[in-house]
mmCIF file of C-alpha atoms and ligand atoms in Angstrom:
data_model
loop_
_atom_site.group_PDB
_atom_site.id
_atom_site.type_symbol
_atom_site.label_atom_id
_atom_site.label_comp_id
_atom_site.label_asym_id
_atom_site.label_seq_id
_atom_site.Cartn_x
_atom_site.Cartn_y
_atom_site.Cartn_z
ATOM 1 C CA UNK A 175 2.502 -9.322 -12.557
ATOM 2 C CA UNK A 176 -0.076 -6.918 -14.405
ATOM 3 C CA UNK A 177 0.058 -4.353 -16.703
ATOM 4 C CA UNK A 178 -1.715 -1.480 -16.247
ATOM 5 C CA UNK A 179 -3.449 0.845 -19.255
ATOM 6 C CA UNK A 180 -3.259 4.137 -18.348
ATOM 7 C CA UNK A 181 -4.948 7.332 -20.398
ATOM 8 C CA UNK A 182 -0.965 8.796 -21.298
ATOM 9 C CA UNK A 183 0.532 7.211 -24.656
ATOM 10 C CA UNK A 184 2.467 5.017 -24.412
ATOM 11 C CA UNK A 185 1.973 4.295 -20.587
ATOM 12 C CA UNK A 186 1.733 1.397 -19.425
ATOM 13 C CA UNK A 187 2.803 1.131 -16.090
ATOM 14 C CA UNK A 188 4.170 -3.042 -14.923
ATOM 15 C CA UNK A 189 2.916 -3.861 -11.651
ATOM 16 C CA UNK A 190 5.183 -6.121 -10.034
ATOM 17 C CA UNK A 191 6.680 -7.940 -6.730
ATOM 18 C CA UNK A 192 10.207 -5.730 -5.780
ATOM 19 C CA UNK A 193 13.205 -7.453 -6.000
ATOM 20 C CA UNK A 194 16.370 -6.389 -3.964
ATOM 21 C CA UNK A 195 17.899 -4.004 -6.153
ATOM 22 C CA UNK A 196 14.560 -1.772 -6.219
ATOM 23 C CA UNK A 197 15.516 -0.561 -2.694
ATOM 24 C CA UNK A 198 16.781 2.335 -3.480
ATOM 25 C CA UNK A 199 14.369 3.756 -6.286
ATOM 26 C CA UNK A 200 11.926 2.790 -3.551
ATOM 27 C CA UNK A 201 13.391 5.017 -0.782
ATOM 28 C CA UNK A 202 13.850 8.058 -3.850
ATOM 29 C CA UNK A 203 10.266 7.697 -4.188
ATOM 30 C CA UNK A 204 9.241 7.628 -0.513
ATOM 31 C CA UNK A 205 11.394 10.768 0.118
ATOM 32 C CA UNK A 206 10.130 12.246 -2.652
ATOM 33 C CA UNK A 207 6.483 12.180 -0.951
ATOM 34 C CA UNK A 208 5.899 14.767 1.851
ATOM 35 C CA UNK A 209 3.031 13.406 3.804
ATOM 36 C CA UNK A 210 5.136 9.468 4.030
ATOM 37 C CA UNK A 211 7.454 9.123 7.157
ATOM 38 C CA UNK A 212 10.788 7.983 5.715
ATOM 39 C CA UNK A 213 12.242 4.317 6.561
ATOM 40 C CA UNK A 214 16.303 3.594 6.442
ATOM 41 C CA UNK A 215 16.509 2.466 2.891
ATOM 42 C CA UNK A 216 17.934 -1.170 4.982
ATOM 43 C CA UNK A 217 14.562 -1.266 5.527
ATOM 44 C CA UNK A 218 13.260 -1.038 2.140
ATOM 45 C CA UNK A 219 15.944 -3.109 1.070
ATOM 46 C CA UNK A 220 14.285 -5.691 3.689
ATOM 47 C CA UNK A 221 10.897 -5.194 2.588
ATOM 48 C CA UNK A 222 12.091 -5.901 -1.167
ATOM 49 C CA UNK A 223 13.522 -8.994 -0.636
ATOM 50 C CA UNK A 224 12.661 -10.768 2.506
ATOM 51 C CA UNK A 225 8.702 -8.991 2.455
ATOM 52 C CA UNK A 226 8.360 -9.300 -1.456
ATOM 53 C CA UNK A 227 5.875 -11.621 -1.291
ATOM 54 C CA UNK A 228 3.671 -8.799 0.672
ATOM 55 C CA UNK A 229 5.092 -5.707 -1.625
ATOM 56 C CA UNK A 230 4.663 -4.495 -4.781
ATOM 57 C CA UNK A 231 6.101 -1.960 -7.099
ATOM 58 C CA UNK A 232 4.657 -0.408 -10.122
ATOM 59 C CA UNK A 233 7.327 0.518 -12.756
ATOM 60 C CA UNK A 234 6.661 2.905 -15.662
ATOM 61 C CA UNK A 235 9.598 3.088 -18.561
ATOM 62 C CA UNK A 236 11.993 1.552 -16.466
ATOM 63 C CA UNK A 237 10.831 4.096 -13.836
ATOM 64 C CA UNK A 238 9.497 3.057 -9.696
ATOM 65 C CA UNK A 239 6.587 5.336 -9.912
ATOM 66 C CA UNK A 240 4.445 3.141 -7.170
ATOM 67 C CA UNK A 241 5.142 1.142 -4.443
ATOM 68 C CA UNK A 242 3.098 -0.715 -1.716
ATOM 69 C CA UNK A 243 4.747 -2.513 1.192
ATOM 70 C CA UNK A 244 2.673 -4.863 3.121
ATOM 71 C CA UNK A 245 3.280 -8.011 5.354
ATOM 72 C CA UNK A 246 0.729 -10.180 7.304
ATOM 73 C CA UNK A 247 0.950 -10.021 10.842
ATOM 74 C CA UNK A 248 2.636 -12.822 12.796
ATOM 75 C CA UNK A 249 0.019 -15.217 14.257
ATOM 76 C CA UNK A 250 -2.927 -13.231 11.849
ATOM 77 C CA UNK A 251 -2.670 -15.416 8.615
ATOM 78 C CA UNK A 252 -5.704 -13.914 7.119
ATOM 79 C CA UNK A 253 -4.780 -10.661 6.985
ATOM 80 C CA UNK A 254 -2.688 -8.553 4.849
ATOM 81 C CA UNK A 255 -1.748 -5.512 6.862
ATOM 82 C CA UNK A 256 -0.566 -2.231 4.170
ATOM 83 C CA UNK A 257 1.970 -0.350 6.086
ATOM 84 C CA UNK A 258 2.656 2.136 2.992
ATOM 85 C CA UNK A 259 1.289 2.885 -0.368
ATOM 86 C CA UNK A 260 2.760 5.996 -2.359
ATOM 87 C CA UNK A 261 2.090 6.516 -6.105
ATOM 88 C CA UNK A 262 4.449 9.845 -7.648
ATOM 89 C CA UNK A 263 2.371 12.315 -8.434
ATOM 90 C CA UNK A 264 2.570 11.848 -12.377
ATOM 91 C CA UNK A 265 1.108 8.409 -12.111
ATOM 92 C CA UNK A 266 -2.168 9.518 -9.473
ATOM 93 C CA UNK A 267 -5.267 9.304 -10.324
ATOM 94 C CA UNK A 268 -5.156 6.448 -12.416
ATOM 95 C CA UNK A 269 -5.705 3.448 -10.120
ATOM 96 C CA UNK A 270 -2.460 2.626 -9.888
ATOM 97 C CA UNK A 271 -2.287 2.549 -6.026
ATOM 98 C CA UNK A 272 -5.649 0.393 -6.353
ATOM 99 C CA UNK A 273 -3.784 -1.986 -8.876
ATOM 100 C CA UNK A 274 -1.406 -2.150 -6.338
ATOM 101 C CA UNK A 275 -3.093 -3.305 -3.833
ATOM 102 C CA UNK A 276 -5.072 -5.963 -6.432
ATOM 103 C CA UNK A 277 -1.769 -7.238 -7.221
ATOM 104 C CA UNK A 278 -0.838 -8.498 -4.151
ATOM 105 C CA UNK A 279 -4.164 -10.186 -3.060
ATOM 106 C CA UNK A 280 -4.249 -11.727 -6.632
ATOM 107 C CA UNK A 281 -1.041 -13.957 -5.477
ATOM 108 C CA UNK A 282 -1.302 -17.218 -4.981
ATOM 109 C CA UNK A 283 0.438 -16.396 -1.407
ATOM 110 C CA UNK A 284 -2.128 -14.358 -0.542
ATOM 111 C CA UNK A 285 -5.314 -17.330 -1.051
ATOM 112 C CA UNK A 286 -5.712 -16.986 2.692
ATOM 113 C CA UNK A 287 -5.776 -13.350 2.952
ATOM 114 C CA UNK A 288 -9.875 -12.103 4.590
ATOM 115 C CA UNK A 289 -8.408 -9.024 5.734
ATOM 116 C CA UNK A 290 -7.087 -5.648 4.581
ATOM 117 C CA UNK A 291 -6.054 -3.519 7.274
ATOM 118 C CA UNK A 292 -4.145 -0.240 7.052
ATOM 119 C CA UNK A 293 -3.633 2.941 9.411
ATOM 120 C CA UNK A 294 -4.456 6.625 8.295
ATOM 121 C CA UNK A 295 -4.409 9.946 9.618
ATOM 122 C CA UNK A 296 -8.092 11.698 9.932
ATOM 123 C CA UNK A 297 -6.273 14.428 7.079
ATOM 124 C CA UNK A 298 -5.231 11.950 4.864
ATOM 125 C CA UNK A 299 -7.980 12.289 1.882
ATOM 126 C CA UNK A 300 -7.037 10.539 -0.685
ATOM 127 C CA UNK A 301 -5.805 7.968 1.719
ATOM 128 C CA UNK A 302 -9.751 7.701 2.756
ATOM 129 C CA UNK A 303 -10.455 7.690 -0.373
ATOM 130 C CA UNK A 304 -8.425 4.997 -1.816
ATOM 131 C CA UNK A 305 -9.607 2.693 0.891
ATOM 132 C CA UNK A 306 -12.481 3.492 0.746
ATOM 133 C CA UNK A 307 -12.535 2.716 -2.927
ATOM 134 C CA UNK A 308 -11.031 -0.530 -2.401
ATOM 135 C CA UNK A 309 -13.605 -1.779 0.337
ATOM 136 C CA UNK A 310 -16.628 -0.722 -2.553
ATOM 137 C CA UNK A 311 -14.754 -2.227 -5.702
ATOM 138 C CA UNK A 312 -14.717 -5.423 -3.252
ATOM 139 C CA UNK A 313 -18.068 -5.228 -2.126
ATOM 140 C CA UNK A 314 -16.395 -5.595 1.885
ATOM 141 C CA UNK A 315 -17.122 -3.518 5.012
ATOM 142 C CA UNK A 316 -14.446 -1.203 6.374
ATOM 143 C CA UNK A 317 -14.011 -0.685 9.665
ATOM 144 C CA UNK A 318 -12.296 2.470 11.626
ATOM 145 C CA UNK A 319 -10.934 2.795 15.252
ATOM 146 C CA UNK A 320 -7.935 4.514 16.707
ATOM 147 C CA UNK A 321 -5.191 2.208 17.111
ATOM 148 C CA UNK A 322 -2.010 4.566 17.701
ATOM 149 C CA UNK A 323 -2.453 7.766 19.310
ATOM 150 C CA UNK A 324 -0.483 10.787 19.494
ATOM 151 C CA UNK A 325 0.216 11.077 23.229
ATOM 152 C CA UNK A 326 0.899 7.243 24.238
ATOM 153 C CA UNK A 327 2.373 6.036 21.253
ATOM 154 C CA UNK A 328 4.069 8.894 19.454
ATOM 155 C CA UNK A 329 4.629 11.355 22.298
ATOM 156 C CA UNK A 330 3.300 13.566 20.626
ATOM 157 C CA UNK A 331 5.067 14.240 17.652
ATOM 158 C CA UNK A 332 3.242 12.294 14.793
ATOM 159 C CA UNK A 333 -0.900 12.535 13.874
ATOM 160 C CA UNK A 334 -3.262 9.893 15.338
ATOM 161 C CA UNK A 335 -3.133 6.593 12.887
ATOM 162 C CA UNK A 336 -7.209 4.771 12.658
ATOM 163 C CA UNK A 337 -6.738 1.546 12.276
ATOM 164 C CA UNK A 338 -8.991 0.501 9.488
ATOM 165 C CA UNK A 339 -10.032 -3.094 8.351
ATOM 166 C CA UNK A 340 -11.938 -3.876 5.157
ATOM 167 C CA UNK A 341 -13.049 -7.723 5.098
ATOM 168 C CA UNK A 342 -14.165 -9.971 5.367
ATOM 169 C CA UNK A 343 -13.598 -11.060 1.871
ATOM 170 C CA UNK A 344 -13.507 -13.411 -0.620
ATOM 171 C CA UNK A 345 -11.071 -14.380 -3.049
ATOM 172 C CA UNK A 346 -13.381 -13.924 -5.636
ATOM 173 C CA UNK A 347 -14.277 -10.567 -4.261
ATOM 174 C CA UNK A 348 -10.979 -8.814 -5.239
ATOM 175 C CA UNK A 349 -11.320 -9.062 -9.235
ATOM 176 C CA UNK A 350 -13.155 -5.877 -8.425
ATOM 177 C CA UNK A 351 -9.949 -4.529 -8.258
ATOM 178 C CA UNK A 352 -7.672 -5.267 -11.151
ATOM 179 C CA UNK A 353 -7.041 -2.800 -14.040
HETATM 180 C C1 COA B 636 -2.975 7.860 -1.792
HETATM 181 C C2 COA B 636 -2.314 7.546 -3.116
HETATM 182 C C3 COA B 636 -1.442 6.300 -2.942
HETATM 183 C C4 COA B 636 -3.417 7.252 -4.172
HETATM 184 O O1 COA B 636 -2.773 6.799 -5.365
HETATM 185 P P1 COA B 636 -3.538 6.803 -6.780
HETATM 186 O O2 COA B 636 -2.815 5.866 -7.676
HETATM 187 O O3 COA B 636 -3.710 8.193 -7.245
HETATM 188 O O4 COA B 636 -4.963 6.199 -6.383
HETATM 189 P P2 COA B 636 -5.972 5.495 -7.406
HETATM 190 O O5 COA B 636 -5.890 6.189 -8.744
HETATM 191 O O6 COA B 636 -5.787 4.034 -7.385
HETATM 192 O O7 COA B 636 -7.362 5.903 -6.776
HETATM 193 C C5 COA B 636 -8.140 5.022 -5.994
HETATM 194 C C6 COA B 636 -9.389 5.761 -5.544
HETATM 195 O O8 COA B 636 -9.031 6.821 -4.629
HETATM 196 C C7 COA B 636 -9.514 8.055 -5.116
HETATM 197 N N1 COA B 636 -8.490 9.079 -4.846
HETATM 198 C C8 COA B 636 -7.152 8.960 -4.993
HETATM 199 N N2 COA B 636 -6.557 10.114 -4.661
HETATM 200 C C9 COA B 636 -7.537 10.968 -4.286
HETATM 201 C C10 COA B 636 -7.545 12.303 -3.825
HETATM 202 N N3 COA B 636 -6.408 13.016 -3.694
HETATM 203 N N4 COA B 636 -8.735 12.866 -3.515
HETATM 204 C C11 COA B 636 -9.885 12.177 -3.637
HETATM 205 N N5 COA B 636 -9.940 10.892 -4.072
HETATM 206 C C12 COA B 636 -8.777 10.305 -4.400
HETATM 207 C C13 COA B 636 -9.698 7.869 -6.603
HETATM 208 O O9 COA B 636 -10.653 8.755 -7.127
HETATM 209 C C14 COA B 636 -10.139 6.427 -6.678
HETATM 210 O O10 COA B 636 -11.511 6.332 -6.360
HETATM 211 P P3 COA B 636 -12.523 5.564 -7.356
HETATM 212 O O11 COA B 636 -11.916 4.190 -7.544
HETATM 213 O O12 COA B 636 -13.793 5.547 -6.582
HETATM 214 O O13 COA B 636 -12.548 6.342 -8.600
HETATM 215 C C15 COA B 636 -1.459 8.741 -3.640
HETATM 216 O O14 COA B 636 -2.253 9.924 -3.636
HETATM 217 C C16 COA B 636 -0.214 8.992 -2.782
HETATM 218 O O15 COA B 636 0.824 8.384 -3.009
HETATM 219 N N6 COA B 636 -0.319 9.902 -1.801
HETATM 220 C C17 COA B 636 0.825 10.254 -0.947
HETATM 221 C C18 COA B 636 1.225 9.099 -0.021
HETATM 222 C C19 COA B 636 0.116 8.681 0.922
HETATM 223 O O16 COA B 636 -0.522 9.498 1.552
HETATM 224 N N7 COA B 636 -0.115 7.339 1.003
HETATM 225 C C20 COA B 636 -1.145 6.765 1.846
HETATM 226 C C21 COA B 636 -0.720 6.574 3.270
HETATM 227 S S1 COA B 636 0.532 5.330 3.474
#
């Protein structure tokens, strides 16, 4: 758990793992984000308790104002895969989405973690961005390919998602990322 100075007074967001009952501030916040597909909020609810360990929330006054939700692969225990990270748009621009991510590969579950990997759509800038911030504050390469497409996987009703991979890394590597 870190906190997180911020240039606002008095804010000071907590970074944190989720615990059950954050489901549903979780799914307010995702819905409240255009450019994130929407989940069942059973599957937040899932991903705060049974994927905690791979999650992480970032609570401001008593408010959810970030969230990342993560799990590692099965079979890939190196890797840390991000399937979404959403700061509201009060909190941007203030690293909270990078303290986010620090957070989680600062646990002592995640000692075996090498790999970030993530997907994003070619329009997503400060997606890029972000990412690509991480991979420099880490000192890592990042890798890009196209790993679901449109036509085959989303028959054509969702962007292309590049697979991207920053690693690999060190443990000591990610202190480049705290707050
Ligand atoms: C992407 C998102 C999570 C970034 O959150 P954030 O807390 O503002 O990001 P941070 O402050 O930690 O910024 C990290 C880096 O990304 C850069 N960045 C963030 N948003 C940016 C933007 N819109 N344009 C350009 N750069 C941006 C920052 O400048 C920073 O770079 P630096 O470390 O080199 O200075 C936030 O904009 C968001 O929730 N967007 C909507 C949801 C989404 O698209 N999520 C990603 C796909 S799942």
């Amino acid at each position: 758990m870190i906190a997180l100075a911020v240039a606002r007074e008095n804010a000071s967001p907590l970074v944190r793992a989720p615990r059950a009952d954050d489901g549903p501030s979780v799914w307010r916040l995702i819905d409240s984000t255009p450019s994130l597909d929407r989940n069942s909020l059973y599957c937040n609810l899932l991903q705060c308790s049974h994927f905690a360990q791979t999650c992480a929330i970032a609570e401001l006054n008593g408010e959810v104002v970030g969230w990342l939700s993560g799990y590692v692969p099965p079979g890939r225990d190196d890797t840390l895969f991000v399937w979404q990270v959403c700061v509201g748009r009060k909190a941007r621009g203030q690293g909270v989405a990078k303290a986010l991510i620090g957070e989680v590969l600062g646990r002592d579950a995640s000692r075996g973690i090498r790999y970030l990997e993530c997907t994003i759509t070619e329009d997503n800038a400060a997606s890029w961005a972000l990412f690509g911030s991480v991979a420099r504050a880490m000192g890592a390469q990042i890798q890009r390919s196209e790993l679901f497409s449109r036509d085959t996987h989303f028959d054509g009703t969702h962007d292309s998602e590049m697979g991207v991979t920053i690693g690999p890394f060190e443990r000591g590597q990610i202190a480049g990322l705290k707050a």
